Structures are given as C-alpha cells and as structure tokens.
Short mmCIF file of N, CA and C in Angstrom, two decimals:
data_model
loop_
_atom_site.label_atom_id
_atom_site.label_comp_id
_atom_site.label_asym_id
_atom_site.label_seq_id
_atom_site.Cartn_x
_atom_site.Cartn_y
_atom_site.Cartn_z
N MET A 264 -21.52 -4.25 21.78
CA MET A 264 -20.24 -4.86 21.43
C MET A 264 -19.78 -5.83 22.51
N ASN A 265 -19.98 -5.49 23.77
CA ASN A 265 -19.55 -6.38 24.85
C ASN A 265 -20.22 -7.75 24.75
N GLU A 266 -21.51 -7.76 24.35
CA GLU A 266 -22.22 -9.03 24.22
C GLU A 266 -21.62 -9.88 23.11
N ILE A 267 -21.24 -9.24 22.01
CA ILE A 267 -20.62 -9.97 20.90
C ILE A 267 -19.29 -10.56 21.34
N ILE A 268 -18.49 -9.78 22.02
CA ILE A 268 -17.18 -10.26 22.46
C ILE A 268 -17.35 -11.41 23.45
N LEU A 269 -18.27 -11.27 24.39
CA LEU A 269 -18.50 -12.35 25.36
C LEU A 269 -18.99 -13.61 24.67
N HIS A 270 -19.88 -13.45 23.70
CA HIS A 270 -20.39 -14.59 22.93
C HIS A 270 -19.25 -15.28 22.18
N LEU A 271 -18.41 -14.50 21.52
CA LEU A 271 -17.30 -15.07 20.76
C LEU A 271 -16.25 -15.69 21.68
N GLN A 272 -16.05 -15.11 22.85
CA GLN A 272 -15.12 -15.71 23.82
C GLN A 272 -15.59 -17.11 24.19
N HIS A 273 -16.89 -17.24 24.43
CA HIS A 273 -17.46 -18.55 24.77
C HIS A 273 -17.23 -19.55 23.64
N ILE A 274 -17.41 -19.12 22.41
CA ILE A 274 -17.19 -19.99 21.25
C ILE A 274 -15.71 -20.37 21.14
N MET A 275 -14.82 -19.39 21.28
CA MET A 275 -13.38 -19.67 21.15
C MET A 275 -12.91 -20.62 22.25
N LYS A 276 -13.49 -20.50 23.43
CA LYS A 276 -13.09 -21.40 24.52
C LYS A 276 -13.38 -22.85 24.17
N LYS A 277 -14.45 -23.07 23.42
CA LYS A 277 -14.81 -24.43 23.00
C LYS A 277 -13.99 -24.89 21.80
N LYS A 278 -13.66 -23.96 20.90
CA LYS A 278 -12.99 -24.30 19.65
C LYS A 278 -11.48 -24.50 19.79
N LEU A 279 -10.87 -23.76 20.69
CA LEU A 279 -9.41 -23.77 20.80
C LEU A 279 -8.95 -24.66 21.96
N ASP A 280 -7.75 -25.20 21.84
CA ASP A 280 -7.22 -25.95 22.98
C ASP A 280 -6.87 -24.95 24.09
N GLU A 281 -6.59 -25.46 25.27
CA GLU A 281 -6.39 -24.59 26.44
C GLU A 281 -5.25 -23.58 26.25
N TYR A 282 -4.12 -24.07 25.73
CA TYR A 282 -2.99 -23.17 25.51
C TYR A 282 -3.36 -22.07 24.53
N ARG A 283 -3.98 -22.44 23.41
CA ARG A 283 -4.32 -21.46 22.37
C ARG A 283 -5.36 -20.47 22.88
N TYR A 284 -6.29 -20.93 23.70
CA TYR A 284 -7.30 -20.03 24.24
C TYR A 284 -6.66 -19.01 25.19
N GLU A 285 -5.75 -19.45 26.04
CA GLU A 285 -5.06 -18.53 26.96
C GLU A 285 -4.23 -17.52 26.16
N HIS A 286 -3.56 -17.99 25.12
CA HIS A 286 -2.81 -17.10 24.24
C HIS A 286 -3.76 -16.09 23.59
N THR A 287 -4.90 -16.55 23.14
CA THR A 287 -5.89 -15.68 22.50
C THR A 287 -6.35 -14.58 23.44
N LEU A 288 -6.65 -14.93 24.68
CA LEU A 288 -7.04 -13.91 25.64
C LEU A 288 -5.90 -12.91 25.86
N GLY A 289 -4.67 -13.41 25.91
CA GLY A 289 -3.52 -12.53 26.06
C GLY A 289 -3.40 -11.55 24.91
N VAL A 290 -3.59 -12.05 23.69
CA VAL A 290 -3.53 -11.19 22.51
C VAL A 290 -4.67 -10.18 22.54
N MET A 291 -5.86 -10.63 22.90
CA MET A 291 -7.02 -9.74 22.94
C MET A 291 -6.78 -8.57 23.89
N TYR A 292 -6.34 -8.86 25.10
CA TYR A 292 -6.15 -7.80 26.09
C TYR A 292 -4.92 -6.94 25.78
N THR A 293 -3.88 -7.54 25.23
CA THR A 293 -2.71 -6.76 24.85
C THR A 293 -3.07 -5.82 23.69
N ALA A 294 -3.83 -6.32 22.73
CA ALA A 294 -4.26 -5.48 21.61
C ALA A 294 -5.12 -4.32 22.12
N ALA A 295 -5.98 -4.58 23.07
CA ALA A 295 -6.82 -3.51 23.63
C ALA A 295 -5.96 -2.46 24.33
N ALA A 296 -4.96 -2.91 25.08
CA ALA A 296 -4.06 -1.97 25.77
C ALA A 296 -3.29 -1.12 24.76
N LEU A 297 -2.78 -1.76 23.71
CA LEU A 297 -2.07 -1.01 22.67
C LEU A 297 -3.01 -0.03 21.96
N ALA A 298 -4.24 -0.45 21.73
CA ALA A 298 -5.22 0.43 21.09
C ALA A 298 -5.48 1.66 21.97
N MET A 299 -5.60 1.46 23.26
CA MET A 299 -5.80 2.59 24.17
C MET A 299 -4.61 3.55 24.10
N LYS A 300 -3.42 3.01 24.15
CA LYS A 300 -2.21 3.83 24.15
C LYS A 300 -2.05 4.60 22.84
N HIS A 301 -2.36 3.94 21.73
CA HIS A 301 -2.11 4.54 20.41
C HIS A 301 -3.36 5.11 19.76
N LYS A 302 -4.42 5.30 20.55
CA LYS A 302 -5.66 5.95 20.09
C LYS A 302 -6.28 5.24 18.88
N ALA A 303 -6.37 3.92 18.99
CA ALA A 303 -7.06 3.11 17.98
C ALA A 303 -8.38 2.63 18.58
N ASP A 304 -9.21 2.04 17.77
CA ASP A 304 -10.52 1.56 18.23
C ASP A 304 -10.34 0.32 19.11
N ILE A 305 -10.74 0.43 20.36
CA ILE A 305 -10.54 -0.66 21.32
C ILE A 305 -11.39 -1.87 20.96
N ASN A 306 -12.61 -1.65 20.53
CA ASN A 306 -13.48 -2.79 20.18
C ASN A 306 -12.94 -3.57 18.99
N GLN A 307 -12.42 -2.87 18.01
CA GLN A 307 -11.81 -3.55 16.87
C GLN A 307 -10.60 -4.38 17.33
N ALA A 308 -9.81 -3.80 18.22
CA ALA A 308 -8.63 -4.51 18.73
C ALA A 308 -9.04 -5.75 19.51
N LEU A 309 -10.07 -5.63 20.34
CA LEU A 309 -10.56 -6.78 21.10
C LEU A 309 -11.04 -7.89 20.16
N LEU A 310 -11.84 -7.52 19.16
CA LEU A 310 -12.38 -8.51 18.22
C LEU A 310 -11.28 -9.19 17.42
N ALA A 311 -10.37 -8.40 16.88
CA ALA A 311 -9.29 -8.98 16.06
C ALA A 311 -8.39 -9.86 16.93
N GLY A 312 -8.09 -9.41 18.13
CA GLY A 312 -7.27 -10.23 19.03
C GLY A 312 -7.96 -11.53 19.40
N LEU A 313 -9.25 -11.45 19.66
CA LEU A 313 -10.01 -12.64 20.04
C LEU A 313 -10.10 -13.66 18.90
N LEU A 314 -10.22 -13.18 17.68
CA LEU A 314 -10.42 -14.10 16.54
C LEU A 314 -9.15 -14.36 15.73
N HIS A 315 -8.02 -13.80 16.13
CA HIS A 315 -6.83 -13.89 15.28
C HIS A 315 -6.41 -15.34 15.01
N ASP A 316 -6.63 -16.24 15.95
CA ASP A 316 -6.24 -17.65 15.76
C ASP A 316 -7.46 -18.58 15.64
N CYS A 317 -8.58 -18.04 15.18
CA CYS A 317 -9.81 -18.85 15.13
C CYS A 317 -9.68 -20.05 14.19
N ALA A 318 -8.71 -20.03 13.27
CA ALA A 318 -8.51 -21.16 12.35
C ALA A 318 -7.27 -21.97 12.72
N LYS A 319 -6.64 -21.67 13.82
CA LYS A 319 -5.35 -22.28 14.17
C LYS A 319 -5.45 -23.76 14.52
N CYS A 320 -6.50 -24.18 15.19
CA CYS A 320 -6.57 -25.56 15.70
C CYS A 320 -7.18 -26.56 14.73
N TYR A 321 -7.44 -26.14 13.51
CA TYR A 321 -7.89 -27.10 12.49
C TYR A 321 -6.70 -27.89 11.98
N SER A 322 -6.94 -29.11 11.55
CA SER A 322 -5.88 -29.89 10.91
C SER A 322 -5.50 -29.22 9.59
N ASP A 323 -4.32 -29.55 9.08
CA ASP A 323 -3.88 -28.99 7.81
C ASP A 323 -4.88 -29.32 6.70
N GLU A 324 -5.37 -30.55 6.72
CA GLU A 324 -6.35 -30.96 5.70
C GLU A 324 -7.63 -30.13 5.80
N LYS A 325 -8.11 -29.93 7.01
CA LYS A 325 -9.33 -29.14 7.21
C LYS A 325 -9.12 -27.68 6.78
N LYS A 326 -7.94 -27.15 7.05
CA LYS A 326 -7.64 -25.78 6.61
C LYS A 326 -7.70 -25.68 5.09
N ARG A 327 -7.11 -26.66 4.42
CA ARG A 327 -7.14 -26.65 2.94
C ARG A 327 -8.57 -26.76 2.41
N LEU A 328 -9.35 -27.65 3.03
CA LEU A 328 -10.75 -27.80 2.61
C LEU A 328 -11.54 -26.51 2.81
N LEU A 329 -11.33 -25.85 3.93
CA LEU A 329 -12.03 -24.58 4.20
C LEU A 329 -11.56 -23.49 3.24
N CYS A 330 -10.28 -23.49 2.90
CA CYS A 330 -9.79 -22.53 1.91
C CYS A 330 -10.46 -22.76 0.55
N ASP A 331 -10.62 -24.02 0.17
CA ASP A 331 -11.33 -24.33 -1.07
C ASP A 331 -12.77 -23.87 -0.99
N LYS A 332 -13.42 -24.16 0.11
CA LYS A 332 -14.83 -23.80 0.29
C LYS A 332 -15.04 -22.29 0.18
N TYR A 333 -14.15 -21.51 0.78
CA TYR A 333 -14.32 -20.06 0.81
C TYR A 333 -13.47 -19.32 -0.22
N ASN A 334 -12.90 -20.07 -1.17
CA ASN A 334 -12.10 -19.48 -2.25
C ASN A 334 -10.96 -18.61 -1.74
N VAL A 335 -10.26 -19.10 -0.71
CA VAL A 335 -9.10 -18.39 -0.17
C VAL A 335 -7.90 -18.72 -1.05
N THR A 336 -7.31 -17.71 -1.65
CA THR A 336 -6.15 -17.90 -2.51
C THR A 336 -4.91 -18.03 -1.65
N LEU A 337 -4.19 -19.11 -1.83
CA LEU A 337 -2.97 -19.36 -1.07
C LEU A 337 -1.75 -19.26 -1.98
N SER A 338 -0.67 -18.73 -1.43
CA SER A 338 0.59 -18.72 -2.17
C SER A 338 1.17 -20.13 -2.14
N GLN A 339 2.12 -20.39 -3.02
CA GLN A 339 2.77 -21.69 -3.00
C GLN A 339 3.48 -21.92 -1.67
N PHE A 340 4.01 -20.85 -1.10
CA PHE A 340 4.69 -20.97 0.19
C PHE A 340 3.70 -21.40 1.28
N GLU A 341 2.51 -20.84 1.27
CA GLU A 341 1.49 -21.22 2.25
C GLU A 341 1.03 -22.66 2.03
N ILE A 342 0.90 -23.06 0.80
CA ILE A 342 0.53 -24.45 0.50
C ILE A 342 1.59 -25.40 1.04
N ASP A 343 2.86 -25.03 0.85
CA ASP A 343 3.96 -25.86 1.33
C ASP A 343 4.16 -25.79 2.84
N ASN A 344 3.65 -24.74 3.46
CA ASN A 344 3.81 -24.51 4.91
C ASN A 344 2.43 -24.21 5.52
N PRO A 345 1.60 -25.22 5.69
CA PRO A 345 0.20 -25.00 6.08
C PRO A 345 0.00 -24.33 7.44
N ALA A 346 1.03 -24.27 8.27
CA ALA A 346 0.89 -23.56 9.55
C ALA A 346 0.58 -22.09 9.35
N LEU A 347 0.93 -21.56 8.18
CA LEU A 347 0.70 -20.14 7.90
C LEU A 347 -0.71 -19.86 7.38
N ILE A 348 -1.43 -20.88 7.00
CA ILE A 348 -2.74 -20.70 6.39
C ILE A 348 -3.75 -20.08 7.36
N HIS A 349 -3.56 -20.31 8.64
CA HIS A 349 -4.59 -19.90 9.60
C HIS A 349 -4.87 -18.40 9.61
N ALA A 350 -3.91 -17.58 9.21
CA ALA A 350 -4.13 -16.13 9.23
C ALA A 350 -5.16 -15.72 8.17
N LYS A 351 -4.89 -16.08 6.91
CA LYS A 351 -5.84 -15.74 5.84
C LYS A 351 -7.19 -16.43 6.06
N LEU A 352 -7.13 -17.70 6.41
CA LEU A 352 -8.37 -18.44 6.64
C LEU A 352 -9.13 -17.85 7.83
N GLY A 353 -8.43 -17.48 8.88
CA GLY A 353 -9.07 -16.88 10.05
C GLY A 353 -9.82 -15.61 9.70
N ALA A 354 -9.25 -14.80 8.82
CA ALA A 354 -9.93 -13.57 8.39
C ALA A 354 -11.25 -13.89 7.69
N VAL A 355 -11.22 -14.91 6.85
CA VAL A 355 -12.43 -15.30 6.13
C VAL A 355 -13.45 -15.91 7.08
N LEU A 356 -12.99 -16.75 8.00
CA LEU A 356 -13.92 -17.35 8.97
C LEU A 356 -14.52 -16.29 9.89
N ALA A 357 -13.73 -15.28 10.26
CA ALA A 357 -14.26 -14.20 11.08
C ALA A 357 -15.47 -13.57 10.40
N ASN A 358 -15.35 -13.41 9.08
CA ASN A 358 -16.44 -12.82 8.31
C ASN A 358 -17.58 -13.80 8.05
N LYS A 359 -17.27 -14.96 7.51
CA LYS A 359 -18.30 -15.90 7.07
C LYS A 359 -18.94 -16.68 8.21
N LYS A 360 -18.14 -17.11 9.17
CA LYS A 360 -18.65 -17.96 10.23
C LYS A 360 -19.08 -17.17 11.47
N TYR A 361 -18.30 -16.13 11.80
CA TYR A 361 -18.57 -15.38 13.02
C TYR A 361 -19.22 -14.03 12.76
N GLU A 362 -19.54 -13.77 11.48
CA GLU A 362 -20.33 -12.62 11.05
C GLU A 362 -19.71 -11.27 11.39
N ILE A 363 -18.39 -11.19 11.31
CA ILE A 363 -17.69 -9.93 11.51
C ILE A 363 -17.57 -9.25 10.15
N GLU A 364 -18.26 -8.15 10.00
CA GLU A 364 -18.28 -7.45 8.72
C GLU A 364 -17.26 -6.31 8.65
N ASP A 365 -16.59 -6.06 9.74
CA ASP A 365 -15.61 -4.98 9.81
C ASP A 365 -14.34 -5.40 9.07
N GLU A 366 -14.10 -4.77 7.92
CA GLU A 366 -12.94 -5.13 7.10
C GLU A 366 -11.62 -4.87 7.81
N ALA A 367 -11.57 -3.87 8.69
CA ALA A 367 -10.34 -3.57 9.41
C ALA A 367 -9.99 -4.72 10.35
N VAL A 368 -10.99 -5.29 11.00
CA VAL A 368 -10.77 -6.43 11.90
C VAL A 368 -10.27 -7.62 11.10
N CYS A 369 -10.91 -7.90 9.98
CA CYS A 369 -10.51 -9.05 9.15
C CYS A 369 -9.11 -8.85 8.58
N SER A 370 -8.77 -7.63 8.20
CA SER A 370 -7.42 -7.34 7.70
C SER A 370 -6.37 -7.62 8.77
N ALA A 371 -6.64 -7.19 10.00
CA ALA A 371 -5.69 -7.41 11.09
C ALA A 371 -5.48 -8.90 11.36
N ILE A 372 -6.54 -9.67 11.23
CA ILE A 372 -6.42 -11.13 11.41
C ILE A 372 -5.59 -11.71 10.27
N ALA A 373 -5.84 -11.26 9.05
CA ALA A 373 -5.18 -11.81 7.87
C ALA A 373 -3.66 -11.62 7.89
N CYS A 374 -3.18 -10.53 8.46
CA CYS A 374 -1.73 -10.28 8.40
C CYS A 374 -1.04 -10.40 9.75
N HIS A 375 -1.68 -11.04 10.72
CA HIS A 375 -1.09 -11.08 12.06
C HIS A 375 0.15 -11.98 12.17
N THR A 376 0.35 -12.88 11.24
CA THR A 376 1.48 -13.82 11.33
C THR A 376 2.74 -13.29 10.65
N THR A 377 2.61 -12.84 9.42
CA THR A 377 3.78 -12.40 8.65
C THR A 377 3.91 -10.89 8.56
N GLY A 378 2.84 -10.18 8.94
CA GLY A 378 2.81 -8.76 8.67
C GLY A 378 2.54 -8.54 7.19
N ALA A 379 2.54 -7.28 6.79
CA ALA A 379 2.33 -6.93 5.38
C ALA A 379 2.80 -5.50 5.18
N PRO A 380 3.31 -5.20 4.00
CA PRO A 380 3.65 -3.80 3.73
C PRO A 380 2.40 -2.92 3.85
N GLY A 381 2.56 -1.73 4.39
CA GLY A 381 1.45 -0.79 4.46
C GLY A 381 0.37 -1.16 5.47
N MET A 382 0.74 -1.79 6.56
CA MET A 382 -0.27 -2.18 7.55
C MET A 382 -0.93 -0.95 8.17
N THR A 383 -2.19 -1.10 8.51
CA THR A 383 -2.91 -0.07 9.24
C THR A 383 -2.47 -0.10 10.70
N LYS A 384 -2.90 0.88 11.45
CA LYS A 384 -2.58 0.89 12.88
C LYS A 384 -3.13 -0.36 13.57
N LEU A 385 -4.36 -0.75 13.24
CA LEU A 385 -4.94 -1.95 13.85
C LEU A 385 -4.17 -3.20 13.44
N ASP A 386 -3.77 -3.30 12.17
CA ASP A 386 -2.96 -4.43 11.71
C ASP A 386 -1.69 -4.55 12.57
N LYS A 387 -1.02 -3.43 12.76
CA LYS A 387 0.22 -3.42 13.54
C LYS A 387 -0.04 -3.83 14.98
N ILE A 388 -1.11 -3.32 15.54
CA ILE A 388 -1.44 -3.62 16.94
C ILE A 388 -1.63 -5.12 17.14
N VAL A 389 -2.36 -5.77 16.27
CA VAL A 389 -2.62 -7.21 16.42
C VAL A 389 -1.35 -8.01 16.13
N PHE A 390 -0.61 -7.61 15.11
CA PHE A 390 0.68 -8.25 14.79
C PHE A 390 1.60 -8.21 16.02
N ILE A 391 1.71 -7.05 16.63
CA ILE A 391 2.57 -6.88 17.80
C ILE A 391 2.01 -7.64 19.00
N ALA A 392 0.72 -7.52 19.25
CA ALA A 392 0.10 -8.17 20.41
C ALA A 392 0.30 -9.68 20.36
N ASP A 393 0.24 -10.25 19.18
CA ASP A 393 0.46 -11.70 19.03
C ASP A 393 1.88 -12.08 19.48
N TYR A 394 2.81 -11.19 19.30
CA TYR A 394 4.22 -11.45 19.63
C TYR A 394 4.55 -11.18 21.10
N ILE A 395 3.90 -10.17 21.68
CA ILE A 395 4.31 -9.72 23.01
C ILE A 395 3.35 -10.09 24.13
N GLU A 396 2.24 -10.74 23.84
CA GLU A 396 1.25 -11.00 24.90
C GLU A 396 1.93 -11.71 26.08
N PRO A 397 1.35 -11.60 27.28
CA PRO A 397 2.02 -12.04 28.50
C PRO A 397 2.45 -13.51 28.55
N HIS A 398 1.82 -14.39 27.78
CA HIS A 398 2.21 -15.80 27.81
C HIS A 398 3.45 -16.10 26.97
N ARG A 399 3.84 -15.16 26.13
CA ARG A 399 5.05 -15.34 25.33
C ARG A 399 6.26 -15.10 26.22
N ASN A 400 7.29 -15.93 26.04
CA ASN A 400 8.46 -15.75 26.90
C ASN A 400 9.78 -16.20 26.26
N LYS A 401 9.79 -16.48 24.97
CA LYS A 401 11.00 -17.06 24.38
C LYS A 401 11.83 -16.09 23.54
N ALA A 402 11.25 -15.03 23.05
CA ALA A 402 11.99 -14.11 22.19
C ALA A 402 13.08 -13.40 23.00
N GLN A 403 14.25 -13.22 22.40
CA GLN A 403 15.39 -12.66 23.12
C GLN A 403 15.16 -11.22 23.60
N ARG A 404 14.61 -10.39 22.75
CA ARG A 404 14.45 -8.97 23.10
C ARG A 404 13.02 -8.65 23.52
N LEU A 405 12.33 -9.60 24.08
CA LEU A 405 10.91 -9.44 24.37
C LEU A 405 10.63 -8.23 25.27
N ASP A 406 11.38 -8.04 26.32
CA ASP A 406 11.14 -6.90 27.21
C ASP A 406 11.32 -5.57 26.47
N ASP A 407 12.36 -5.48 25.64
CA ASP A 407 12.58 -4.27 24.86
C ASP A 407 11.45 -4.03 23.86
N ILE A 408 11.01 -5.11 23.22
CA ILE A 408 9.93 -4.98 22.24
C ILE A 408 8.64 -4.58 22.94
N ARG A 409 8.36 -5.15 24.09
CA ARG A 409 7.16 -4.77 24.85
C ARG A 409 7.18 -3.28 25.19
N TYR A 410 8.31 -2.81 25.65
CA TYR A 410 8.42 -1.39 25.97
C TYR A 410 8.21 -0.54 24.72
N THR A 411 8.90 -0.90 23.65
CA THR A 411 8.84 -0.13 22.41
C THR A 411 7.42 -0.11 21.84
N ALA A 412 6.70 -1.21 21.97
CA ALA A 412 5.34 -1.30 21.42
C ALA A 412 4.42 -0.22 21.98
N PHE A 413 4.65 0.18 23.21
CA PHE A 413 3.81 1.21 23.82
C PHE A 413 4.33 2.61 23.54
N GLU A 414 5.49 2.68 22.89
CA GLU A 414 6.07 3.98 22.51
C GLU A 414 5.93 4.25 21.01
N ASN A 415 6.20 3.21 20.18
CA ASN A 415 6.25 3.42 18.73
C ASN A 415 5.91 2.10 18.02
N LEU A 416 4.75 2.03 17.41
CA LEU A 416 4.31 0.80 16.75
C LEU A 416 5.24 0.39 15.62
N ASP A 417 5.66 1.35 14.81
CA ASP A 417 6.51 1.02 13.67
C ASP A 417 7.84 0.43 14.11
N GLU A 418 8.42 1.00 15.14
CA GLU A 418 9.70 0.47 15.64
C GLU A 418 9.51 -0.94 16.21
N ALA A 419 8.41 -1.17 16.89
CA ALA A 419 8.13 -2.51 17.42
C ALA A 419 7.96 -3.51 16.28
N VAL A 420 7.27 -3.12 15.22
CA VAL A 420 7.09 -3.98 14.05
C VAL A 420 8.45 -4.35 13.47
N ILE A 421 9.33 -3.36 13.31
CA ILE A 421 10.66 -3.62 12.75
C ILE A 421 11.44 -4.57 13.65
N MET A 422 11.39 -4.35 14.95
CA MET A 422 12.11 -5.22 15.89
C MET A 422 11.62 -6.67 15.79
N ILE A 423 10.30 -6.83 15.73
CA ILE A 423 9.72 -8.18 15.64
C ILE A 423 10.14 -8.85 14.34
N LEU A 424 10.03 -8.13 13.23
CA LEU A 424 10.40 -8.70 11.94
C LEU A 424 11.89 -9.05 11.90
N CYS A 425 12.72 -8.17 12.43
CA CYS A 425 14.16 -8.42 12.46
C CYS A 425 14.46 -9.68 13.27
N ASP A 426 13.88 -9.78 14.44
CA ASP A 426 14.12 -10.95 15.30
C ASP A 426 13.57 -12.23 14.67
N THR A 427 12.42 -12.12 14.02
CA THR A 427 11.82 -13.29 13.36
C THR A 427 12.73 -13.77 12.23
N LEU A 428 13.20 -12.84 11.42
CA LEU A 428 14.09 -13.22 10.31
C LEU A 428 15.40 -13.81 10.83
N ASP A 429 15.96 -13.20 11.88
CA ASP A 429 17.19 -13.74 12.46
C ASP A 429 16.97 -15.16 12.98
N TYR A 430 15.85 -15.36 13.66
CA TYR A 430 15.53 -16.69 14.19
C TYR A 430 15.39 -17.71 13.06
N LEU A 431 14.66 -17.35 12.02
CA LEU A 431 14.45 -18.28 10.91
C LEU A 431 15.75 -18.59 10.16
N LYS A 432 16.62 -17.60 10.05
CA LYS A 432 17.92 -17.82 9.39
C LYS A 432 18.79 -18.77 10.19
N ASP A 433 18.62 -18.77 11.52
CA ASP A 433 19.43 -19.63 12.39
C ASP A 433 18.86 -21.05 12.51
N THR A 434 17.71 -21.29 11.90
CA THR A 434 17.10 -22.62 11.94
C THR A 434 17.05 -23.16 10.52
N THR A 435 16.49 -24.32 10.37
CA THR A 435 16.34 -24.90 9.03
C THR A 435 15.03 -24.46 8.38
N LYS A 436 14.29 -23.59 9.06
CA LYS A 436 13.00 -23.15 8.53
C LYS A 436 13.20 -22.15 7.39
N ILE A 437 12.30 -22.21 6.42
CA ILE A 437 12.36 -21.32 5.27
C ILE A 437 11.60 -20.04 5.62
N ILE A 438 12.10 -18.92 5.15
CA ILE A 438 11.48 -17.62 5.44
C ILE A 438 10.34 -17.37 4.46
N ASP A 439 9.18 -17.01 5.01
CA ASP A 439 8.05 -16.64 4.17
C ASP A 439 8.41 -15.36 3.42
N PRO A 440 8.25 -15.33 2.11
CA PRO A 440 8.58 -14.12 1.35
C PRO A 440 7.83 -12.88 1.85
N MET A 441 6.62 -13.05 2.39
CA MET A 441 5.88 -11.89 2.88
C MET A 441 6.56 -11.27 4.10
N THR A 442 7.13 -12.10 4.96
CA THR A 442 7.85 -11.57 6.13
C THR A 442 9.04 -10.73 5.67
N GLN A 443 9.78 -11.24 4.70
CA GLN A 443 10.93 -10.50 4.16
C GLN A 443 10.47 -9.21 3.50
N LYS A 444 9.44 -9.29 2.71
CA LYS A 444 8.91 -8.12 2.00
C LYS A 444 8.44 -7.05 3.00
N THR A 445 7.77 -7.50 4.06
CA THR A 445 7.28 -6.58 5.09
C THR A 445 8.45 -5.90 5.79
N TYR A 446 9.46 -6.68 6.14
CA TYR A 446 10.64 -6.12 6.79
C TYR A 446 11.28 -5.05 5.90
N GLU A 447 11.47 -5.37 4.64
CA GLU A 447 12.10 -4.42 3.72
C GLU A 447 11.28 -3.15 3.59
N TYR A 448 9.97 -3.28 3.58
CA TYR A 448 9.09 -2.12 3.50
C TYR A 448 9.29 -1.20 4.70
N TYR A 449 9.28 -1.76 5.90
CA TYR A 449 9.37 -0.95 7.10
C TYR A 449 10.78 -0.46 7.39
N ILE A 450 11.78 -1.23 7.06
CA ILE A 450 13.15 -0.80 7.31
C ILE A 450 13.52 0.38 6.40
N LYS A 451 12.85 0.46 5.25
CA LYS A 451 13.08 1.58 4.32
C LYS A 451 12.22 2.80 4.65
N GLY A 452 11.50 2.71 5.76
CA GLY A 452 10.72 3.88 6.21
C GLY A 452 9.28 3.90 5.77
N GLY A 453 8.79 2.79 5.24
CA GLY A 453 7.39 2.73 4.83
C GLY A 453 6.47 2.82 6.03
N ARG A 454 5.50 3.71 5.99
CA ARG A 454 4.54 3.87 7.08
C ARG A 454 3.15 4.08 6.47
N LYS A 455 2.13 3.59 7.15
CA LYS A 455 0.78 3.85 6.68
C LYS A 455 -0.01 4.60 7.74
N SER A 456 0.02 4.12 8.97
CA SER A 456 -0.82 4.75 9.99
C SER A 456 -0.12 5.89 10.68
#
C-alpha cells in the first residue's frame, strides 16, 4: 500500500497546482489521523484524502467532457455550478484512471464536498479532513470543529454543514440541495457509522 500511495503522490504533485497539492497532503494526513482516532482503515483514509481533489484542477469544459466520457450523471445544480463536479468526477477517475477498486475510497471522494445522508465513517473522515486540514484558516469555528472532529465525527459533520449553510446564506451563492439535505439528515439524528 505504501508504494501505491507514494506513486499516486508523485502523480498528484504533477497534476495539481502547488496550493492544491499542499491542501491534498493536508487532507491526506488529517484523514489518516482521524482514522487512527476513530478506528477506521488508515490506508483507505490516506488514499481517499490523496485523491479527493484529483479532478479539481481541470477546466470546467474538461470536467464536463470527462463526465460524458465516463457517464457521470450530474444534477442540474452541478451543471450550473461546475466547481462541484470534481467530487463525483474524482471518484470515477480514482477508479478508472488511478485503478482504485475500493468502493469505500471512491464513495468518500464522491461526497467530500457536500456530504451525503447516511455517510460511512470513512466518508465523514474525508469530508471533515477537507474542512479542517492545517492549511485551512478562514472558517469562524475552525478550532472548535478541529477539536470536535477528534471527539465525535457526527457532531463535527453537523458543525461543518451548519457553518457552510450559514456562510452560503450570507453570500450571493446558491446552496447545493445536497448540502441542505445532508444537514437535515444529521440534525435529525441520522447516523450510519
């Protein structure tokens, strides 16, 4: 597994811009730390963290072309907001291009941006790691969320979703229906892992 991760790190360093690569390493290591704390598979966390943004640096046009090529079904919201496409597309590229056959890893990549109702422990870990990794510094409650993430994954997910929705409501940005749906699921006590 270490050889695969090192090989993929080398590829990601070439594919991603410097900022995105540093963020990716932060997510990878944060996901591994959360996996250790919450007794999840560390290798899965490393892989999902490393590949979570593997489709991020493509142009919007290239993302759409790749979605067509791999038959990735997009919601109208994703079509209208192509910045969100990278999560679903990244999951497919992890499988098709980088030969990751682990469905749990691909699932975590697919829902790392908006979350999803009924997330697995690995899904939650990558979702949280993307938000709290060490290079992130703009969220208001970041220190509290970082602490909570190592105590209770579900509570950290709720905090992130709440803050994301509050932020989007305060801007002119439209809220992805999946983010709202995920928040409602978890705020009502929905748990999977």
